[in-house]
Amino acid sequence: MLAELISIGDELLIGQTINTNAAWLGQELSLMGIRVKWVSTISDGESDILDAFDLAFKRADLIIVTGGLGPTKDDITKHTLVKYFNTRLVMNQVVLDKVEQFFKKRGREILEVNRLQAALPESCQVLINNHGTASGMWFEKDNKILLSMPGVPYEMKGIMNDYGFEKIKSFFNVQGLYHKTLLTTGIGESFLAKELSDWEVELEKEGLSLAYLPSPGMVKLRVSSYVGVSEKEKVGRYLNQVKDRFPAYVYGWNEDTLAKVVSDLALKYKLKLGTVESCTGGGVANEIVSIPGSSAYFEGSLVTYSYDLKTKLANVNPKTLEVCGAVSEETVIEMAVGGKKFLDVDFCVSISGIAGPDGGTEDKPVGTVWMAIAHSDGVETKKIKLGDNRQRNIQMTIFAALNFLRLTILEKIV
Amino acid sequence: MLAELISIGDELLIGQTINTNAAWLGQELSLMGIRVKWVSTISDGESDILDAFDLAFKRADLIIVTGGLGPTKDDITKHTLVKYFNTRLVMNQVVLDKVEQFFKKRGREILEVNRLQAALPESCQVLINNHGTASGMWFEKDNKILLSMPGVPYEMKGIMNDYGFEKIKSFFNVQGLYHKTLLTTGIGESFLAKELSDWEVELEKEGLSLAYLPSPGMVKLRVSSYVGVSEKEKVGRYLNQVKDRFPAYVYGWNEDTLAKVVSDLALKYKLKLGTVESCTGGGVANEIVSIPGSSAYFEGSLVTYSYDLKTKLANVNPKTLEVCGAVSEETVIEMAVGGKKFLDVDFCVSISGIAGPDGGTEDKPVGTVWMAIAHSDGVETKKIKLGDNRQRNIQMTIFAALNFLRLTILEKIV
């Protein structure tokens, strides 16, 4: 049972919008045991859409189409569906009432184009949208399904969660793909692959498949079974062998983020956390508060971007700044210690670096970052060297700081 | 002249990695005047890869393949290319030297699998990778090009910028697509479309095409000319008509971000900025420092997540917190005024809200956010009502706060 995702929209092709819909659907369908084998991104042109439908019906059993259902003229998916399935539009009263309510509730004037969103293909089953005005449309053909969804991620996800996935589950008798991912940091892909080569051979003998997924600062190891969830234990056993072999490098599983792992530690050991940030400008704090319930352990942060604020807020000695500079071990130590005291927390991370593209010197080139963690027993420090891309440097620093915090908590508390 | 992007990797299909490579290539190729008409994402399976090459050579002139060039076993793109182009691998001494240098410089042990990355198809032109170990490969067939690139975004972008785009430009005599995008906020897609319907008809008569691109908090209007950059003036003229009609709703052009627009204002009018953030946890500050050179106008922030820190750092009266609550107009006013004084800035934004999923009450449901901006003439406040998705609420609040700051600077200073 194979699935194809068709994403419609010129904005995707010219890269003005990143295709997060396909990623999300891929994740959810995989978890249900449905194998997504193709994602086709095409333009808002009728002939391209028709060609894509033809090809998809040839090779896939389930086709999920996203995009092109808005009220404006460039949205042609609905009319193309009418043509492809040789049907006609009929006004759906239930949907019309919903659309009118939607506008009324928000105190916005309803337009004829909005009303027309309730005119839907006669031959489809309508999946009501409780989050917006474009309905989902479920078409059956030769025992295969084409499901058309709005392109706004929030609405698409809402309809899929409300009914889409349930309908797919009950229509198809799906074989369960199962996969689990181990998250590592601090170890290179090819080093891991060499160390694990015997293990990988064994894994493949057992019918499991392995993928290395490197991304900035980390390598994910995904083991999959096409037999399904019945091999959950076997998949887990193999990945645990890796975890036991490289305990310091493994920070989590599946969709874990470092912020979530750190948050779980803080909750478990009743620790208060805070940060004093310069080049990351509150990025570490922002990651931590993205986790629901973070007010239980996160107190707050000092974003001391200027020299003055480093002194005023984190009590850094102006002499230290003058002699050693803002990006130095001495300064991050004072920032962390001052911040710990001021914020009244158990662990305080401080960061100061040169994110670039300007501001580097021969001694301290762009990409030089110092960080420190103050805790009740003292201070740990760490220096990292990054490249010259500002955004990437900030992102990698946030990641490194969270991992440094995780390792320090594990060492000092657990 | 049409292009197809082929992204290879199971991790993309199951949504473990979002396909940012396709978005970036789509952007860059569009700017060069090359129309990307298809993005095909496929698995690491040989037959899928061969099928995708066949289809792409049928419909496109330029094919850019990303992914599957790593040193591990699941990376099969290179071997599949050898089969497709009926060639063989030969060791490339220049690349081998590069790879060995790469490991030496980083003090990492080189493995045989890394050395083998220098074995490359005989019939291709090699595009040296100065950012990693997997080379780019340029194949010609029937006056069409297939270019294979590593999947790591940083390396792919590096090779494309170093040589890839230049080679494409000189090989193809491309007709220049031109497009420009106007960015609006505070106005709905269908309202805009209704107001602009006559304008849109005229635009189409002139051979230009229009797309509405809604995303959280904004609607982008993109006007394209397939004639090319010679219609730059015409495209600009039409979009300026929209700008003149809705001046308060237009915040920028093309890839502008609100943070960039605010930064430009701060630079131009020599304003110092700061923030006092609760539910956004430093997210506004993080957006501002993502702009290079932000130290010229950004002083820092107080992330006052706890009640205590609101009082201690931003001098909020404990009585105010007790009587009105942390999420109230009174509290954000005190936060902004206290923050302005403490951070010694010209404009200080404060934010306090209930991001969810918990913490809502009947009076103040999840999604209630108050914000204030203190400036030399007083304080402005704003309340927004959002939904119940934490990540989305934080993202929308950051966006709204930056826009509020932009409008306040325009009103008070410009």
PDB file of N, CA and C in Angstrom, chain B residues 197-257:
ATOM      1  N   SER B 197      -9.918  43.160  -7.479  1.00  0.00           N
ATOM      2  CA  SER B 197     -10.344  42.326  -8.610  1.00  0.00           C
ATOM      3  C   SER B 197     -10.199  43.046  -9.960  1.00  0.00           C
ATOM      4  N   ASP B 198     -10.558  44.325 -10.031  1.00  0.00           N
ATOM      5  CA  ASP B 198     -10.407  45.064 -11.294  1.00  0.00           C
ATOM      6  C   ASP B 198      -8.926  45.169 -11.679  1.00  0.00           C
ATOM      7  N   TRP B 199      -8.145  45.473 -10.669  1.00  0.00           N
ATOM      8  CA  TRP B 199      -6.695  45.596 -10.845  1.00  0.00           C
ATOM      9  C   TRP B 199      -6.114  44.288 -11.379  1.00  0.00           C
ATOM     10  N   GLU B 200      -6.629  43.159 -10.849  1.00  0.00           N
ATOM     11  CA  GLU B 200      -6.112  41.853 -11.248  1.00  0.00           C
ATOM     12  C   GLU B 200      -6.425  41.561 -12.719  1.00  0.00           C
ATOM     13  N   VAL B 201      -7.642  41.962 -13.158  1.00  0.00           N
ATOM     14  CA  VAL B 201      -8.030  41.755 -14.556  1.00  0.00           C
ATOM     15  C   VAL B 201      -7.081  42.515 -15.481  1.00  0.00           C
ATOM     16  N   GLU B 202      -6.803  43.749 -15.098  1.00  0.00           N
ATOM     17  CA  GLU B 202      -5.899  44.587 -15.888  1.00  0.00           C
ATOM     18  C   GLU B 202      -4.498  43.988 -15.988  1.00  0.00           C
ATOM     19  N   LEU B 203      -4.049  43.499 -14.827  1.00  0.00           N
ATOM     20  CA  LEU B 203      -2.739  42.879 -14.712  1.00  0.00           C
ATOM     21  C   LEU B 203      -2.622  41.701 -15.669  1.00  0.00           C
ATOM     22  N   GLU B 204      -3.669  40.889 -15.702  1.00  0.00           N
ATOM     23  CA  GLU B 204      -3.645  39.693 -16.545  1.00  0.00           C
ATOM     24  C   GLU B 204      -3.692  40.068 -18.020  1.00  0.00           C
ATOM     25  N   LYS B 205      -4.434  41.139 -18.324  1.00  0.00           N
ATOM     26  CA  LYS B 205      -4.472  41.636 -19.710  1.00  0.00           C
ATOM     27  C   LYS B 205      -3.071  42.010 -20.174  1.00  0.00           C
ATOM     28  N   GLU B 206      -2.271  42.482 -19.214  1.00  0.00           N
ATOM     29  CA  GLU B 206      -0.906  42.900 -19.537  1.00  0.00           C
ATOM     30  C   GLU B 206       0.055  41.705 -19.598  1.00  0.00           C
ATOM     31  N   GLY B 207      -0.486  40.506 -19.391  1.00  0.00           N
ATOM     32  CA  GLY B 207       0.351  39.307 -19.485  1.00  0.00           C
ATOM     33  C   GLY B 207       1.102  38.966 -18.211  1.00  0.00           C
ATOM     34  N   LEU B 208       0.757  39.659 -17.119  1.00  0.00           N
ATOM     35  CA  LEU B 208       1.415  39.352 -15.847  1.00  0.00           C
ATOM     36  C   LEU B 208       0.553  38.359 -15.067  1.00  0.00           C
ATOM     37  N   SER B 209       1.163  37.596 -14.170  1.00  0.00           N
ATOM     38  CA  SER B 209       0.343  36.694 -13.352  1.00  0.00           C
ATOM     39  C   SER B 209       0.502  37.030 -11.878  1.00  0.00           C
ATOM     40  N   LEU B 210      -0.574  36.752 -11.141  1.00  0.00           N
ATOM     41  CA  LEU B 210      -0.653  37.147  -9.732  1.00  0.00           C
ATOM     42  C   LEU B 210      -0.876  35.932  -8.853  1.00  0.00           C
ATOM     43  N   ALA B 211      -0.237  35.889  -7.698  1.00  0.00           N
ATOM     44  CA  ALA B 211      -0.535  34.853  -6.710  1.00  0.00           C
ATOM     45  C   ALA B 211      -0.667  35.487  -5.333  1.00  0.00           C
ATOM     46  N   TYR B 212      -1.664  35.017  -4.583  1.00  0.00           N
ATOM     47  CA  TYR B 212      -1.821  35.399  -3.173  1.00  0.00           C
ATOM     48  C   TYR B 212      -1.186  34.305  -2.343  1.00  0.00           C
ATOM     49  N   LEU B 213      -0.265  34.668  -1.459  1.00  0.00           N
ATOM     50  CA  LEU B 213       0.415  33.674  -0.643  1.00  0.00           C
ATOM     51  C   LEU B 213       0.178  33.978   0.831  1.00  0.00           C
ATOM     52  N   PRO B 214      -0.864  33.365   1.419  1.00  0.00           N
ATOM     53  CA  PRO B 214      -1.112  33.633   2.827  1.00  0.00           C
ATOM     54  C   PRO B 214      -0.217  32.783   3.718  1.00  0.00           C
ATOM     55  N   SER B 215       0.290  33.345   4.786  1.00  0.00           N
ATOM     56  CA  SER B 215       0.963  32.553   5.823  1.00  0.00           C
ATOM     57  C   SER B 215       0.649  33.225   7.153  1.00  0.00           C
ATOM     58  N   PRO B 216       0.959  32.571   8.301  1.00  0.00           N
ATOM     59  CA  PRO B 216       0.480  33.110   9.564  1.00  0.00           C
ATOM     60  C   PRO B 216       0.761  34.605   9.730  1.00  0.00           C
ATOM     61  N   GLY B 217      -0.316  35.376   9.876  1.00  0.00           N
ATOM     62  CA  GLY B 217      -0.180  36.802  10.128  1.00  0.00           C
ATOM     63  C   GLY B 217       0.006  37.677   8.899  1.00  0.00           C
ATOM     64  N   MET B 218       0.149  37.094   7.718  1.00  0.00           N
ATOM     65  CA  MET B 218       0.427  37.941   6.546  1.00  0.00           C
ATOM     66  C   MET B 218      -0.123  37.362   5.247  1.00  0.00           C
ATOM     67  N   VAL B 219      -0.253  38.220   4.257  1.00  0.00           N
ATOM     68  CA  VAL B 219      -0.562  37.773   2.898  1.00  0.00           C
ATOM     69  C   VAL B 219       0.478  38.405   1.977  1.00  0.00           C
ATOM     70  N   LYS B 220       1.128  37.557   1.183  1.00  0.00           N
ATOM     71  CA  LYS B 220       2.089  38.070   0.210  1.00  0.00           C
ATOM     72  C   LYS B 220       1.423  38.105  -1.156  1.00  0.00           C
ATOM     73  N   LEU B 221       1.671  39.165  -1.910  1.00  0.00           N
ATOM     74  CA  LEU B 221       1.164  39.268  -3.285  1.00  0.00           C
ATOM     75  C   LEU B 221       2.337  39.181  -4.232  1.00  0.00           C
ATOM     76  N   ARG B 222       2.357  38.113  -5.031  1.00  0.00           N
ATOM     77  CA  ARG B 222       3.475  37.967  -5.970  1.00  0.00           C
ATOM     78  C   ARG B 222       3.021  38.197  -7.411  1.00  0.00           C
ATOM     79  N   VAL B 223       3.652  39.114  -8.099  1.00  0.00           N
ATOM     80  CA  VAL B 223       3.366  39.354  -9.518  1.00  0.00           C
ATOM     81  C   VAL B 223       4.561  38.865 -10.330  1.00  0.00           C
ATOM     82  N   SER B 224       4.279  38.024 -11.357  1.00  0.00           N
ATOM     83  CA  SER B 224       5.356  37.439 -12.164  1.00  0.00           C
ATOM     84  C   SER B 224       5.215  37.813 -13.624  1.00  0.00           C
ATOM     85  N   SER B 225       6.358  37.953 -14.268  1.00  0.00           N
ATOM     86  CA  SER B 225       6.406  38.129 -15.720  1.00  0.00           C
ATOM     87  C   SER B 225       7.293  37.045 -16.291  1.00  0.00           C
ATOM     88  N   TYR B 226       6.746  36.272 -17.252  1.00  0.00           N
ATOM     89  CA  TYR B 226       7.580  35.246 -17.889  1.00  0.00           C
ATOM     90  C   TYR B 226       8.409  35.832 -19.033  1.00  0.00           C
ATOM     91  N   VAL B 227       8.140  37.104 -19.326  1.00  0.00           N
ATOM     92  CA  VAL B 227       8.970  37.785 -20.325  1.00  0.00           C
ATOM     93  C   VAL B 227      10.339  38.080 -19.716  1.00  0.00           C
ATOM     94  N   GLY B 228      10.329  38.408 -18.441  1.00  0.00           N
ATOM     95  CA  GLY B 228      11.607  38.568 -17.763  1.00  0.00           C
ATOM     96  C   GLY B 228      11.844  39.943 -17.187  1.00  0.00           C
ATOM     97  N   VAL B 229      13.093  40.179 -16.848  1.00  0.00           N
ATOM     98  CA  VAL B 229      13.479  41.356 -16.097  1.00  0.00           C
ATOM     99  C   VAL B 229      13.197  42.650 -16.867  1.00  0.00           C
ATOM    100  N   SER B 230      12.995  42.543 -18.190  1.00  0.00           N
ATOM    101  CA  SER B 230      12.653  43.740 -18.971  1.00  0.00           C
ATOM    102  C   SER B 230      11.290  44.293 -18.547  1.00  0.00           C
ATOM    103  N   GLU B 231      10.481  43.473 -17.870  1.00  0.00           N
ATOM    104  CA  GLU B 231       9.192  43.969 -17.382  1.00  0.00           C
ATOM    105  C   GLU B 231       9.246  44.388 -15.908  1.00  0.00           C
ATOM    106  N   LYS B 232      10.445  44.545 -15.404  1.00  0.00           N
ATOM    107  CA  LYS B 232      10.645  44.938 -14.008  1.00  0.00           C
ATOM    108  C   LYS B 232       9.831  46.192 -13.659  1.00  0.00           C
ATOM    109  N   GLU B 233       9.910  47.180 -14.532  1.00  0.00           N
ATOM    110  CA  GLU B 233       9.258  48.457 -14.263  1.00  0.00           C
ATOM    111  C   GLU B 233       7.738  48.255 -14.200  1.00  0.00           C
ATOM    112  N   LYS B 234       7.210  47.468 -15.145  1.00  0.00           N
ATOM    113  CA  LYS B 234       5.763  47.217 -15.220  1.00  0.00           C
ATOM    114  C   LYS B 234       5.273  46.492 -13.962  1.00  0.00           C
ATOM    115  N   VAL B 235       6.008  45.454 -13.567  1.00  0.00           N
ATOM    116  CA  VAL B 235       5.638  44.696 -12.358  1.00  0.00           C
ATOM    117  C   VAL B 235       5.649  45.620 -11.145  1.00  0.00           C
ATOM    118  N   GLY B 236       6.706  46.428 -11.030  1.00  0.00           N
ATOM    119  CA  GLY B 236       6.831  47.353  -9.904  1.00  0.00           C
ATOM    120  C   GLY B 236       5.701  48.375  -9.880  1.00  0.00           C
ATOM    121  N   ARG B 237       5.337  48.856 -11.051  1.00  0.00           N
ATOM    122  CA  ARG B 237       4.269  49.855 -11.154  1.00  0.00           C
ATOM    123  C   ARG B 237       2.940  49.276 -10.619  1.00  0.00           C
ATOM    124  N   TYR B 238       2.608  48.058 -11.033  1.00  0.00           N
ATOM    125  CA  TYR B 238       1.363  47.457 -10.555  1.00  0.00           C
ATOM    126  C   TYR B 238       1.367  47.255  -9.045  1.00  0.00           C
ATOM    127  N   LEU B 239       2.486  46.764  -8.526  1.00  0.00           N
ATOM    128  CA  LEU B 239       2.533  46.522  -7.083  1.00  0.00           C
ATOM    129  C   LEU B 239       2.518  47.827  -6.298  1.00  0.00           C
ATOM    130  N   ASN B 240       3.128  48.865  -6.847  1.00  0.00           N
ATOM    131  CA  ASN B 240       3.087  50.162  -6.168  1.00  0.00           C
ATOM    132  C   ASN B 240       1.665  50.703  -6.071  1.00  0.00           C
ATOM    133  N   GLN B 241       0.825  50.350  -7.063  1.00  0.00           N
ATOM    134  CA  GLN B 241      -0.580  50.765  -6.987  1.00  0.00           C
ATOM    135  C   GLN B 241      -1.241  50.166  -5.745  1.00  0.00           C
ATOM    136  N   VAL B 242      -0.914  48.910  -5.444  1.00  0.00           N
ATOM    137  CA  VAL B 242      -1.461  48.272  -4.237  1.00  0.00           C
ATOM    138  C   VAL B 242      -0.916  48.960  -2.997  1.00  0.00           C
ATOM    139  N   LYS B 243       0.376  49.229  -3.005  1.00  0.00           N
ATOM    140  CA  LYS B 243       1.016  49.871  -1.860  1.00  0.00           C
ATOM    141  C   LYS B 243       0.365  51.236  -1.581  1.00  0.00           C
ATOM    142  N   ASP B 244       0.111  52.007  -2.659  1.00  0.00           N
ATOM    143  CA  ASP B 244      -0.479  53.332  -2.485  1.00  0.00           C
ATOM    144  C   ASP B 244      -1.905  53.239  -1.957  1.00  0.00           C
ATOM    145  N   ARG B 245      -2.591  52.149  -2.322  1.00  0.00           N
ATOM    146  CA  ARG B 245      -3.981  52.012  -1.911  1.00  0.00           C
ATOM    147  C   ARG B 245      -4.099  51.554  -0.457  1.00  0.00           C
ATOM    148  N   PHE B 246      -3.161  50.727   0.012  1.00  0.00           N
ATOM    149  CA  PHE B 246      -3.230  50.197   1.385  1.00  0.00           C
ATOM    150  C   PHE B 246      -1.920  50.452   2.135  1.00  0.00           C
ATOM    151  N   PRO B 247      -1.535  51.720   2.305  1.00  0.00           N
ATOM    152  CA  PRO B 247      -0.199  51.994   2.861  1.00  0.00           C
ATOM    153  C   PRO B 247       0.026  51.387   4.248  1.00  0.00           C
ATOM    154  N   ALA B 248      -1.019  51.354   5.087  1.00  0.00           N
ATOM    155  CA  ALA B 248      -0.815  50.892   6.470  1.00  0.00           C
ATOM    156  C   ALA B 248      -0.573  49.381   6.534  1.00  0.00           C
ATOM    157  N   TYR B 249      -0.994  48.658   5.498  1.00  0.00           N
ATOM    158  CA  TYR B 249      -0.906  47.193   5.554  1.00  0.00           C
ATOM    159  C   TYR B 249       0.356  46.625   4.919  1.00  0.00           C
ATOM    160  N   VAL B 250       1.060  47.463   4.170  1.00  0.00           N
ATOM    161  CA  VAL B 250       2.241  46.968   3.449  1.00  0.00           C
ATOM    162  C   VAL B 250       3.481  47.162   4.309  1.00  0.00           C
ATOM    163  N   TYR B 251       4.206  46.083   4.591  1.00  0.00           N
ATOM    164  CA  TYR B 251       5.393  46.259   5.425  1.00  0.00           C
ATOM    165  C   TYR B 251       6.698  46.016   4.698  1.00  0.00           C
ATOM    166  N   GLY B 252       6.654  45.473   3.495  1.00  0.00           N
ATOM    167  CA  GLY B 252       7.931  45.270   2.821  1.00  0.00           C
ATOM    168  C   GLY B 252       7.813  44.599   1.470  1.00  0.00           C
ATOM    169  N   TRP B 253       8.952  44.184   0.942  1.00  0.00           N
ATOM    170  CA  TRP B 253       9.086  43.601  -0.393  1.00  0.00           C
ATOM    171  C   TRP B 253       9.891  42.313  -0.333  1.00  0.00           C
ATOM    172  N   ASN B 254       9.546  41.399  -1.228  1.00  0.00           N
ATOM    173  CA  ASN B 254      10.333  40.178  -1.468  1.00  0.00           C
ATOM    174  C   ASN B 254      10.710  39.435  -0.182  1.00  0.00           C
ATOM    175  N   GLU B 255      12.008  39.309   0.083  1.00  0.00           N
ATOM    176  CA  GLU B 255      12.447  38.497   1.217  1.00  0.00           C
ATOM    177  C   GLU B 255      12.556  39.307   2.512  1.00  0.00           C
ATOM    178  N   ASP B 256      12.078  40.537   2.507  1.00  0.00           N
ATOM    179  CA  ASP B 256      12.105  41.322   3.745  1.00  0.00           C
ATOM    180  C   ASP B 256      11.464  40.536   4.883  1.00  0.00           C
ATOM    181  N   THR B 257      12.025  40.669   6.056  1.00  0.00           N
ATOM    182  CA  THR B 257      11.341  40.155   7.231  1.00  0.00           C
ATOM    183  C   THR B 257      10.972  41.364   8.064  1.00  0.00           C
TER     184      THR B 257
END
